[in-house]
XYZ file of C-alpha atoms in Angstrom:
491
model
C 1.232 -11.579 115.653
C -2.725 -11.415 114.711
C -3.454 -11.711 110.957
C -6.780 -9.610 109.740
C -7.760 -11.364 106.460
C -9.394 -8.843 104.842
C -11.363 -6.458 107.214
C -11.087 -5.246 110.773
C -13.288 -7.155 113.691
C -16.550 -6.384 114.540
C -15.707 -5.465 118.062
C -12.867 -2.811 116.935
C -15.643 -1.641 113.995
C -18.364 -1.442 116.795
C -16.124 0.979 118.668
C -15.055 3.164 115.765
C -18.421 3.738 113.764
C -19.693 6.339 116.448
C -16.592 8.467 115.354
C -16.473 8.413 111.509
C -17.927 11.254 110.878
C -16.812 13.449 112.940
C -13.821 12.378 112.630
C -13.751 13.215 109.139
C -14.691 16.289 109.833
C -12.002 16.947 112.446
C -9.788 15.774 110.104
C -10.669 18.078 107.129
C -10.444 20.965 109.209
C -7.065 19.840 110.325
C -5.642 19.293 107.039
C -6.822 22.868 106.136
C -5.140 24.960 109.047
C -2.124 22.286 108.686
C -1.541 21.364 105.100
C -0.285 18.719 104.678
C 3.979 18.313 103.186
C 7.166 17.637 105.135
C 6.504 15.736 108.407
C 8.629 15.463 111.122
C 7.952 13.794 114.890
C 10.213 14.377 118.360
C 9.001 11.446 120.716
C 10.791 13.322 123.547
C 9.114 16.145 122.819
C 6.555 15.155 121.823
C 5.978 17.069 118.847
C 5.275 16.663 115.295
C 6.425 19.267 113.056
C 4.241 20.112 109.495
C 3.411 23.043 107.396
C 6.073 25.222 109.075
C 4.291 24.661 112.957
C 5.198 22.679 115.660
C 1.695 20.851 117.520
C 2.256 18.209 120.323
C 1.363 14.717 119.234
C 1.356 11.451 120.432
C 2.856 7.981 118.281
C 0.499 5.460 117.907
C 2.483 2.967 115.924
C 4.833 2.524 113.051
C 3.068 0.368 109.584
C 6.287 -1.358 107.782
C 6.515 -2.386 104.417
C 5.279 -6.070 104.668
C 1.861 -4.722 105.807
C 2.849 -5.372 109.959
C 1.368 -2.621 112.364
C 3.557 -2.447 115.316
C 1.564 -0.874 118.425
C 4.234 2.427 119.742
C 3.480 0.767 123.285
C 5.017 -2.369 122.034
C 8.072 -1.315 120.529
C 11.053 -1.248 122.878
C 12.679 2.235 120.895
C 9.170 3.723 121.974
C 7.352 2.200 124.699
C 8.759 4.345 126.937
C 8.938 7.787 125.657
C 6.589 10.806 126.452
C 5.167 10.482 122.795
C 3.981 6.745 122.853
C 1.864 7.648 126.788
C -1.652 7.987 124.811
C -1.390 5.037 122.934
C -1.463 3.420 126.395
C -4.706 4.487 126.643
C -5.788 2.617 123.143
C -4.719 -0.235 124.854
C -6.705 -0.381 128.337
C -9.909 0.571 125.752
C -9.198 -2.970 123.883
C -8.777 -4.540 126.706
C -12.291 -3.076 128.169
C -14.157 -4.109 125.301
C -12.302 -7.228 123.991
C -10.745 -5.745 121.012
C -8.026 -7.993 119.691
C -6.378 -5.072 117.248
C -5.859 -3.165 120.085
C -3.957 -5.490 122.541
C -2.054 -7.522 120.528
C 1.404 -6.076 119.961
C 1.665 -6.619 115.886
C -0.781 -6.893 113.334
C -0.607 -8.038 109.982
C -2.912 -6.300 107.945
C -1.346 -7.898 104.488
C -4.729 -9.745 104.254
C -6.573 -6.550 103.307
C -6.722 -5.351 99.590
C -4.802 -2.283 100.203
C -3.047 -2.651 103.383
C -1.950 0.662 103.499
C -5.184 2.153 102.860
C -6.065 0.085 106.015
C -3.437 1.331 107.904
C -4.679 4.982 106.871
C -8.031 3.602 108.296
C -6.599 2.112 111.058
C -5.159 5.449 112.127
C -8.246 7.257 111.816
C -9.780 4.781 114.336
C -7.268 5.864 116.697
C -7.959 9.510 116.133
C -11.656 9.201 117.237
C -11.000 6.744 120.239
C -8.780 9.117 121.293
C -10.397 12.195 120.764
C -7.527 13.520 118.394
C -7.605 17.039 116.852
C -5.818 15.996 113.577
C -3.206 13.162 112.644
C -0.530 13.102 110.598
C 2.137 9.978 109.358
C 5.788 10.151 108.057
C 8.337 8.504 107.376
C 10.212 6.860 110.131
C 13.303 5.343 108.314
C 13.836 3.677 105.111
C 10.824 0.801 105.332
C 8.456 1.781 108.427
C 5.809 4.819 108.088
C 5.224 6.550 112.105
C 1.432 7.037 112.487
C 0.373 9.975 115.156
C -2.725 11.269 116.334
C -2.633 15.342 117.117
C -3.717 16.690 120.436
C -2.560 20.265 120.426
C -5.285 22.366 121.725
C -3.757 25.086 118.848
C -6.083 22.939 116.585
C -9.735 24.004 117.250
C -12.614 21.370 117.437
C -14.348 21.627 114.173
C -17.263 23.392 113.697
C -20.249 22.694 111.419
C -19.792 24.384 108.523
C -21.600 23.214 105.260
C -19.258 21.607 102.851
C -17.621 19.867 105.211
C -20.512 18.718 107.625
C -21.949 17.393 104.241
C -18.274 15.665 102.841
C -18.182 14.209 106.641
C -21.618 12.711 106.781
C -21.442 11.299 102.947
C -17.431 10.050 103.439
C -17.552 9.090 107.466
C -19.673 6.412 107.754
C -18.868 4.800 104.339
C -14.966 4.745 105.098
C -15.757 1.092 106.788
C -18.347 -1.554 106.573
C -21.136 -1.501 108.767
C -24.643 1.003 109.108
C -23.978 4.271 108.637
C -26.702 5.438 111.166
C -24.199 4.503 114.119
C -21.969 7.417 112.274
C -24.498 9.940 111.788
C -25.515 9.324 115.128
C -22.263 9.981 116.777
C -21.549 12.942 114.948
C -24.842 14.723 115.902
C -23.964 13.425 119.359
C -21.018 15.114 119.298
C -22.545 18.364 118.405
C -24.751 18.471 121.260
C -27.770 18.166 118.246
C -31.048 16.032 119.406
C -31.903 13.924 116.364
C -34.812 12.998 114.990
C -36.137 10.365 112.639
C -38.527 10.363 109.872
C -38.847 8.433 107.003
C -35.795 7.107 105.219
C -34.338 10.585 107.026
C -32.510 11.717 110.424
C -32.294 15.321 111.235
C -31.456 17.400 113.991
C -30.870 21.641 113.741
C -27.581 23.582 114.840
C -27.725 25.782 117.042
C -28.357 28.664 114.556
C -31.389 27.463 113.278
C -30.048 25.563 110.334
C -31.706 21.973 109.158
C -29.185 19.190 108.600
C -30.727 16.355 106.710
C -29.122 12.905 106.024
C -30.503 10.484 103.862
C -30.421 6.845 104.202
C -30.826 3.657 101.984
C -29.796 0.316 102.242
C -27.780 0.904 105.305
C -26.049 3.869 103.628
C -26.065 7.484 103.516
C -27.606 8.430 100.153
C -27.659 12.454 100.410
C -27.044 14.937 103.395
C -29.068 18.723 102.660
C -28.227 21.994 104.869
C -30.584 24.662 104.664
C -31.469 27.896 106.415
C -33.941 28.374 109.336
C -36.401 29.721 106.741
C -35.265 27.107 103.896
C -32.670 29.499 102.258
C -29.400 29.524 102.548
C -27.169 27.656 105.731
C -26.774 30.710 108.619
C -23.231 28.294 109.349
C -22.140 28.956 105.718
C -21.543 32.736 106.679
C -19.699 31.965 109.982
C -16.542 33.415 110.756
C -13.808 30.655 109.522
C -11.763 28.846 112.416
C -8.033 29.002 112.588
C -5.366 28.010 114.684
C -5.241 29.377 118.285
C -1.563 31.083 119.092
C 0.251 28.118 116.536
C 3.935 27.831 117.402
C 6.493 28.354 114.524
C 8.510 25.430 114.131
C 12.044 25.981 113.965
C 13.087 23.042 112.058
C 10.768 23.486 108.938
C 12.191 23.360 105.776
C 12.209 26.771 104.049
C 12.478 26.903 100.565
C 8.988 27.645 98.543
C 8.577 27.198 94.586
C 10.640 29.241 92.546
C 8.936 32.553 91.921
C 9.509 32.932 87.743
C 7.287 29.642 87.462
C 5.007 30.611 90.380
C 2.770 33.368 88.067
C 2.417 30.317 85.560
C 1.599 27.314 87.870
C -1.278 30.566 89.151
C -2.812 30.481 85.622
C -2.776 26.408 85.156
C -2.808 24.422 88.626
C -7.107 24.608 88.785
C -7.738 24.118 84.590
C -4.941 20.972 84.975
C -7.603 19.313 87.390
C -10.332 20.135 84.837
C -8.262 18.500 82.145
C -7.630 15.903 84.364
C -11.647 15.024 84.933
C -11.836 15.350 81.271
C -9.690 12.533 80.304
C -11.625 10.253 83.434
C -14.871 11.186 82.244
C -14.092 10.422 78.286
C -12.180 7.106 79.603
C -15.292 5.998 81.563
C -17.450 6.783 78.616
C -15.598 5.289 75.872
C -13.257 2.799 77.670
C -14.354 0.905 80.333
C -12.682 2.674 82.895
C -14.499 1.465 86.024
C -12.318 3.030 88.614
C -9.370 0.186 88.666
C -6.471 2.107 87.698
C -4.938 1.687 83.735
C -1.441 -0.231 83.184
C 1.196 2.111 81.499
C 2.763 0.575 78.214
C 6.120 2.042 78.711
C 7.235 1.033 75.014
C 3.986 1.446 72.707
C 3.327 4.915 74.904
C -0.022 4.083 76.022
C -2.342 4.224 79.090
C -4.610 1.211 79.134
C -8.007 0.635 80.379
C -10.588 -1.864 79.691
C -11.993 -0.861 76.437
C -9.346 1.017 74.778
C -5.932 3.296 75.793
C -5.003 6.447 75.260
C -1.478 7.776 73.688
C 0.666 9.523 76.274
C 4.000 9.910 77.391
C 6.791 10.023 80.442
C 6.564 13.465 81.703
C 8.479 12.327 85.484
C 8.857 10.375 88.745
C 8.417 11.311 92.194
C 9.442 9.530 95.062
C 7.590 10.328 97.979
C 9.545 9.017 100.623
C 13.305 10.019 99.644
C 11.870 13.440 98.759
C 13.010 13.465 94.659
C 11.612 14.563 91.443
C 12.961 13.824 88.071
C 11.893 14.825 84.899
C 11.689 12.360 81.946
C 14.149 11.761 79.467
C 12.707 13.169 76.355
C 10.984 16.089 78.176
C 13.321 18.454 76.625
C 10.052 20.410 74.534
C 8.166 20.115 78.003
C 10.796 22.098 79.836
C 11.475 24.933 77.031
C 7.659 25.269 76.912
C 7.488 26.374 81.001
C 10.764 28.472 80.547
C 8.462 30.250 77.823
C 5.522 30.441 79.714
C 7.291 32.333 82.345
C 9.012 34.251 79.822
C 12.083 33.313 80.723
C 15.626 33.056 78.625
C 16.574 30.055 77.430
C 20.020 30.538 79.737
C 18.150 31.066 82.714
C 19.081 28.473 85.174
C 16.404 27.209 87.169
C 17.625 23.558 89.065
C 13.907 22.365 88.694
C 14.045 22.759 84.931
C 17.122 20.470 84.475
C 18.086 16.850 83.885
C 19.005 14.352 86.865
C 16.747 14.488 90.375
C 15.953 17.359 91.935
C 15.881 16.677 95.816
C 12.874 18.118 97.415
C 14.219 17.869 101.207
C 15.000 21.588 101.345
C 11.100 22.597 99.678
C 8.662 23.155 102.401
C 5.783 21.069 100.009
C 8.060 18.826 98.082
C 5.266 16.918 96.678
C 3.176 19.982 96.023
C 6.489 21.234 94.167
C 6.791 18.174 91.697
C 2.862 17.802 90.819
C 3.104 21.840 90.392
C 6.054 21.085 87.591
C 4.450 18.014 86.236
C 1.014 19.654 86.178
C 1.988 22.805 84.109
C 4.599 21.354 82.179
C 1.980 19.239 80.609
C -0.036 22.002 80.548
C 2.158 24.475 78.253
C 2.150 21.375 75.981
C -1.319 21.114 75.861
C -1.833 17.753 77.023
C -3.148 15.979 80.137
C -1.337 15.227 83.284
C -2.226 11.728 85.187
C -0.460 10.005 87.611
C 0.496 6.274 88.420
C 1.499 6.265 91.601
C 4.572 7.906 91.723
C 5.159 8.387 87.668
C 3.481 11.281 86.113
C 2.292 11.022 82.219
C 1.421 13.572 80.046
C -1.803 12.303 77.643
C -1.538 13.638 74.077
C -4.654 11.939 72.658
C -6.853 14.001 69.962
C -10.085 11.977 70.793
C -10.217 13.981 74.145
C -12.534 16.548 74.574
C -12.542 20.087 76.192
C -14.491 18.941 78.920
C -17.649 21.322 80.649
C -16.947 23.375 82.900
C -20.244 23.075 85.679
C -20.573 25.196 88.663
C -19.888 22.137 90.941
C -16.954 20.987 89.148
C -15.658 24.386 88.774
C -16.049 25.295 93.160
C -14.020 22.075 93.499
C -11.899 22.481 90.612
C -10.641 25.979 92.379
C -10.688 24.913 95.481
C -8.049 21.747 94.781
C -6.251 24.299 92.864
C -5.776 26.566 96.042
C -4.676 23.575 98.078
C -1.631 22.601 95.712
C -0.750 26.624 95.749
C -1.383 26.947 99.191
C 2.540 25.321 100.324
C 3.972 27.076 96.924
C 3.470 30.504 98.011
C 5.066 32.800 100.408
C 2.567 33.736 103.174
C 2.755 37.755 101.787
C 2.089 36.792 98.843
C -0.665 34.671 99.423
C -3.700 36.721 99.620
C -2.718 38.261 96.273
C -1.449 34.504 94.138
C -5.341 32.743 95.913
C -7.596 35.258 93.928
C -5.186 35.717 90.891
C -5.687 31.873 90.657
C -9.969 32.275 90.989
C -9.800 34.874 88.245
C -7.708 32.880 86.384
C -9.821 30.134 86.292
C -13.453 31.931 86.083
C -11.792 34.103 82.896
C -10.420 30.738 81.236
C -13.457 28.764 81.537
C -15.839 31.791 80.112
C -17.058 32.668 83.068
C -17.838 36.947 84.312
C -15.887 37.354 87.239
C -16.949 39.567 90.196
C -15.254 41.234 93.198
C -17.871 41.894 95.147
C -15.533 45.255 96.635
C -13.739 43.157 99.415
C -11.092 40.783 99.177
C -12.944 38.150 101.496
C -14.382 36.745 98.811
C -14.853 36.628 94.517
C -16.930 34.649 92.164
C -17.595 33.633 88.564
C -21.107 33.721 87.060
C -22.573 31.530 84.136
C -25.415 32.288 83.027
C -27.910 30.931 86.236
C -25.339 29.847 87.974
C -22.508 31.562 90.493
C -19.422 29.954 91.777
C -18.010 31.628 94.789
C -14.831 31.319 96.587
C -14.180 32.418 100.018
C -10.559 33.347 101.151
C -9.350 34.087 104.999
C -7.300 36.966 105.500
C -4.147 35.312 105.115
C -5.298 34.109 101.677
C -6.159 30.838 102.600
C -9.020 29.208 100.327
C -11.698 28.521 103.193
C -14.365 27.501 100.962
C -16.144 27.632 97.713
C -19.711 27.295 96.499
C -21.919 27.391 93.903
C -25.583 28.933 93.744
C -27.606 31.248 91.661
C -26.143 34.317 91.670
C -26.425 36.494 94.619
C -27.008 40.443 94.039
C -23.257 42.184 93.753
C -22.252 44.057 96.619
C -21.849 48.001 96.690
């Protein structure tokens, strides 16, 4: 067994920083046509089963509790099954270049600060050596987590596409240590884009004219721009979006969404909880120290504790991510009644996510999007905050806390989180129809004039100078959202 104290080698980070970026990319696309929930792998197969489709995949290793990375072409239950042949491949590449993560059978990445986090890197590595189209991990019994790396050709390769060219070129290169320009490098490499230098700046142009900018300082991408061939507006941001190419259904999936009398209410509250939510940061880091460490819950004076100061809240429930369960608080009687009255509901209607005990999330096709969803808007129809420790959600009830401003950015990522939690809640009919109720919803709550713009591919909310516009695929899918000056309404 190798021990990593602290950080990967050079030699393995050599090899990886060409692919950040892109893979970043790859991997946001990927999370969007295949969001993420219940995960499921078949090494004979091999297959890995998510989001209600079945994509081949290959194993690349199983991460255990006590921070030990086991390679799938070193373990005997794997070695030799069709799903563990491309992590063969990782192998003969370490051995190439002399990479000691790669050929030596377990790792111990306990050294590292957050070992899972580095396992999470680790298996992004992988994905770019191997030219993955997504990857994915679950659980693979009670104490190991199976890491795999997608290679389904259903996936497309990502193409440029503002927001997340820019998240990919910010995030890629600074997800390990090292220059970023080796990262920005390799992803306009891998875009067929000549680059060129200038001062402080790279930049190379898509093939549709468009300018890509990226910024560097001190070894580290500062700021990435799109623009237009004639300086306006990015000719990518109006590209058709990509989706999956003939997906296969997977027959396994779990089938059981979120229960439709709460559905209309989590609609109104999912995007303004995440407002709420950046509220309560941005008052914490500006009266309390918070410096991005997170607080320490004290269970028996009902606080949350940062540096400078805490703030009163409450037990509002517990998740457990791996055994699939969500239980509400004791105490949370007040929280409950509230949701049954936001949905209008009887106080004798029985709904078995409104009760005491765990509710077991194994038959919900998004169990965790399922127990934020009831946390979220259960602290909602309170009025107070929901946070999260890990797997214990609190409810903040603190009077210092402001309303906090809504601003065009905040607001197009504010909507656009919203849509992802809603996005495994809803039933695919109803989906086109629940994505812009939740926009509206939003843009009308925060103040904001909200336009149709006479199609249903996309609707917006206008401030004052400033517009916020979603974009939504036919299937109701959020594909995007932005924020401008407003453009002229369309007839």
């Amino acid at each position: 067994m190798t021990t990593l104290s602290g950080s990967f080698s050079e030699e393995l980070l050599a090899l990886a920083r060409p692919h950040l970026a892109w893979t970043i990319e790859q991997i946001d696309l990927f999370d969007r046509l295949v969001p993420r929930g219940p995960t499921r792998c078949d090494l004979d197969v091999p297959e890995l089963g998510r989001a209600g489709m079945a994509l081949s995949a290959q194993l690349v290793a199983r991460f255990a509790a006590d921070g030990t990375w086991l390679w799938a072409w070193a373990d005997r239950s794997t070695a030799d099954t069709p799903g563990a042949e491309s992590v063969q491949r990782l192998r003969e590449i370490g051995e190439r270049h002399g990479v000691r993560e790669l050929t030596t059978p377990l790792l111990d990445l306990s050294g590292f600060p957050d070992p899972r986090l580095a396992a999470d890197h680790l298996s992004l590595i992988c994905m770019g050596l191997l030219d993955g189209r997504g990857a994915a991990v679950t659980a693979a019994d009670d104490r190991n987590r199976a890491f795999l790396v997608v290679d389904d050709p259903a996936v497309p390769r990502a193409a440029p596409r503002p927001g997340r060219l820019v998240h990919a070129l910010r995030n890629g290169p600074a997800m390990l240590p090292g220059p970023a320009l080796k990262a920005v490098q390799g992803w306009f490499d891998r875009h067929g884009i000549e680059l060129r230098y200038g001062p402080g700046t790279v930049w190379g142009v898509l093939p549709g004219g468009d300018r890509v900018v990226v910024f560097l300082g001190n070894g580290a991408v500062t700021s990435v721009e799109v623009t237009g061939p004639d300086g306006g507006a990015p000719v990518c941001a109006s590209a058709p979006e990509q989706y999956l190419v003939d997906p296969r259904p997977d027959p396994k999936a779990p089938s059981r969404l979120f229960p439709a009398e709460l559905l209309p209410v989590v609609t109104r509250e999912i995007s303004f909880s995440l407002r709420d939510t950046r509220g309560m940061v941005e008052y914490a880091g500006r009266r309390l120290g918070f410096d991005g460490r997170a607080p320490s819950w004290d269970r028996e004076a009902g606080r949350l504790v940062f540096p400078g100061g805490a703030l009163a809240c409450r037990p509002l429930g517990r998740y457990d991510l791996a055994e699939r369960w969500f239980e509400w608080a004791p105490g949370t009687e007040d929280v409950r009644a509230a949701l049954r009255r936001a949905a209008g509901l009887p106080p004798e209607a029985h709904l078995p996510e409104l009760v005491g005990g765990q509710l077991d999330l194994t038959p919900y096709a998004a169990p965790e999007s399922v127990a934020v969803a009831l946390a979220r808007t259960g602290a909602r129809a309170v009025g107070q905050v929901f946070t999260s420790l890990g797997g214990q959600f609190l409810a903040v009830a603190d009077e210092r806390l402001p309303a906090p401003e809504v601003s065009p950015e905040a607001a197009a990522e504010e909507v656009r989180a919203g849509a992802g939690w809603l996005q495994g809640l809803t039933p695919p009919q109803d989906r086109p129809r629940v994505m812009r109720e939740a926009a509206a919803a939003y843009f009308e709550r925060a103040g904001m004039q909200v336009r149709h713009h006479g199609g249903p591919d996309v609707l917006s909310g206008v401030s004052g100078l400033y517009e916020v516009r979603v974009f939504f695929a036919p299937d109701g899918t959020v594909t995007d959202s932005t924020w401008g000056t407003p453009a002229a309404p369309r007839s």
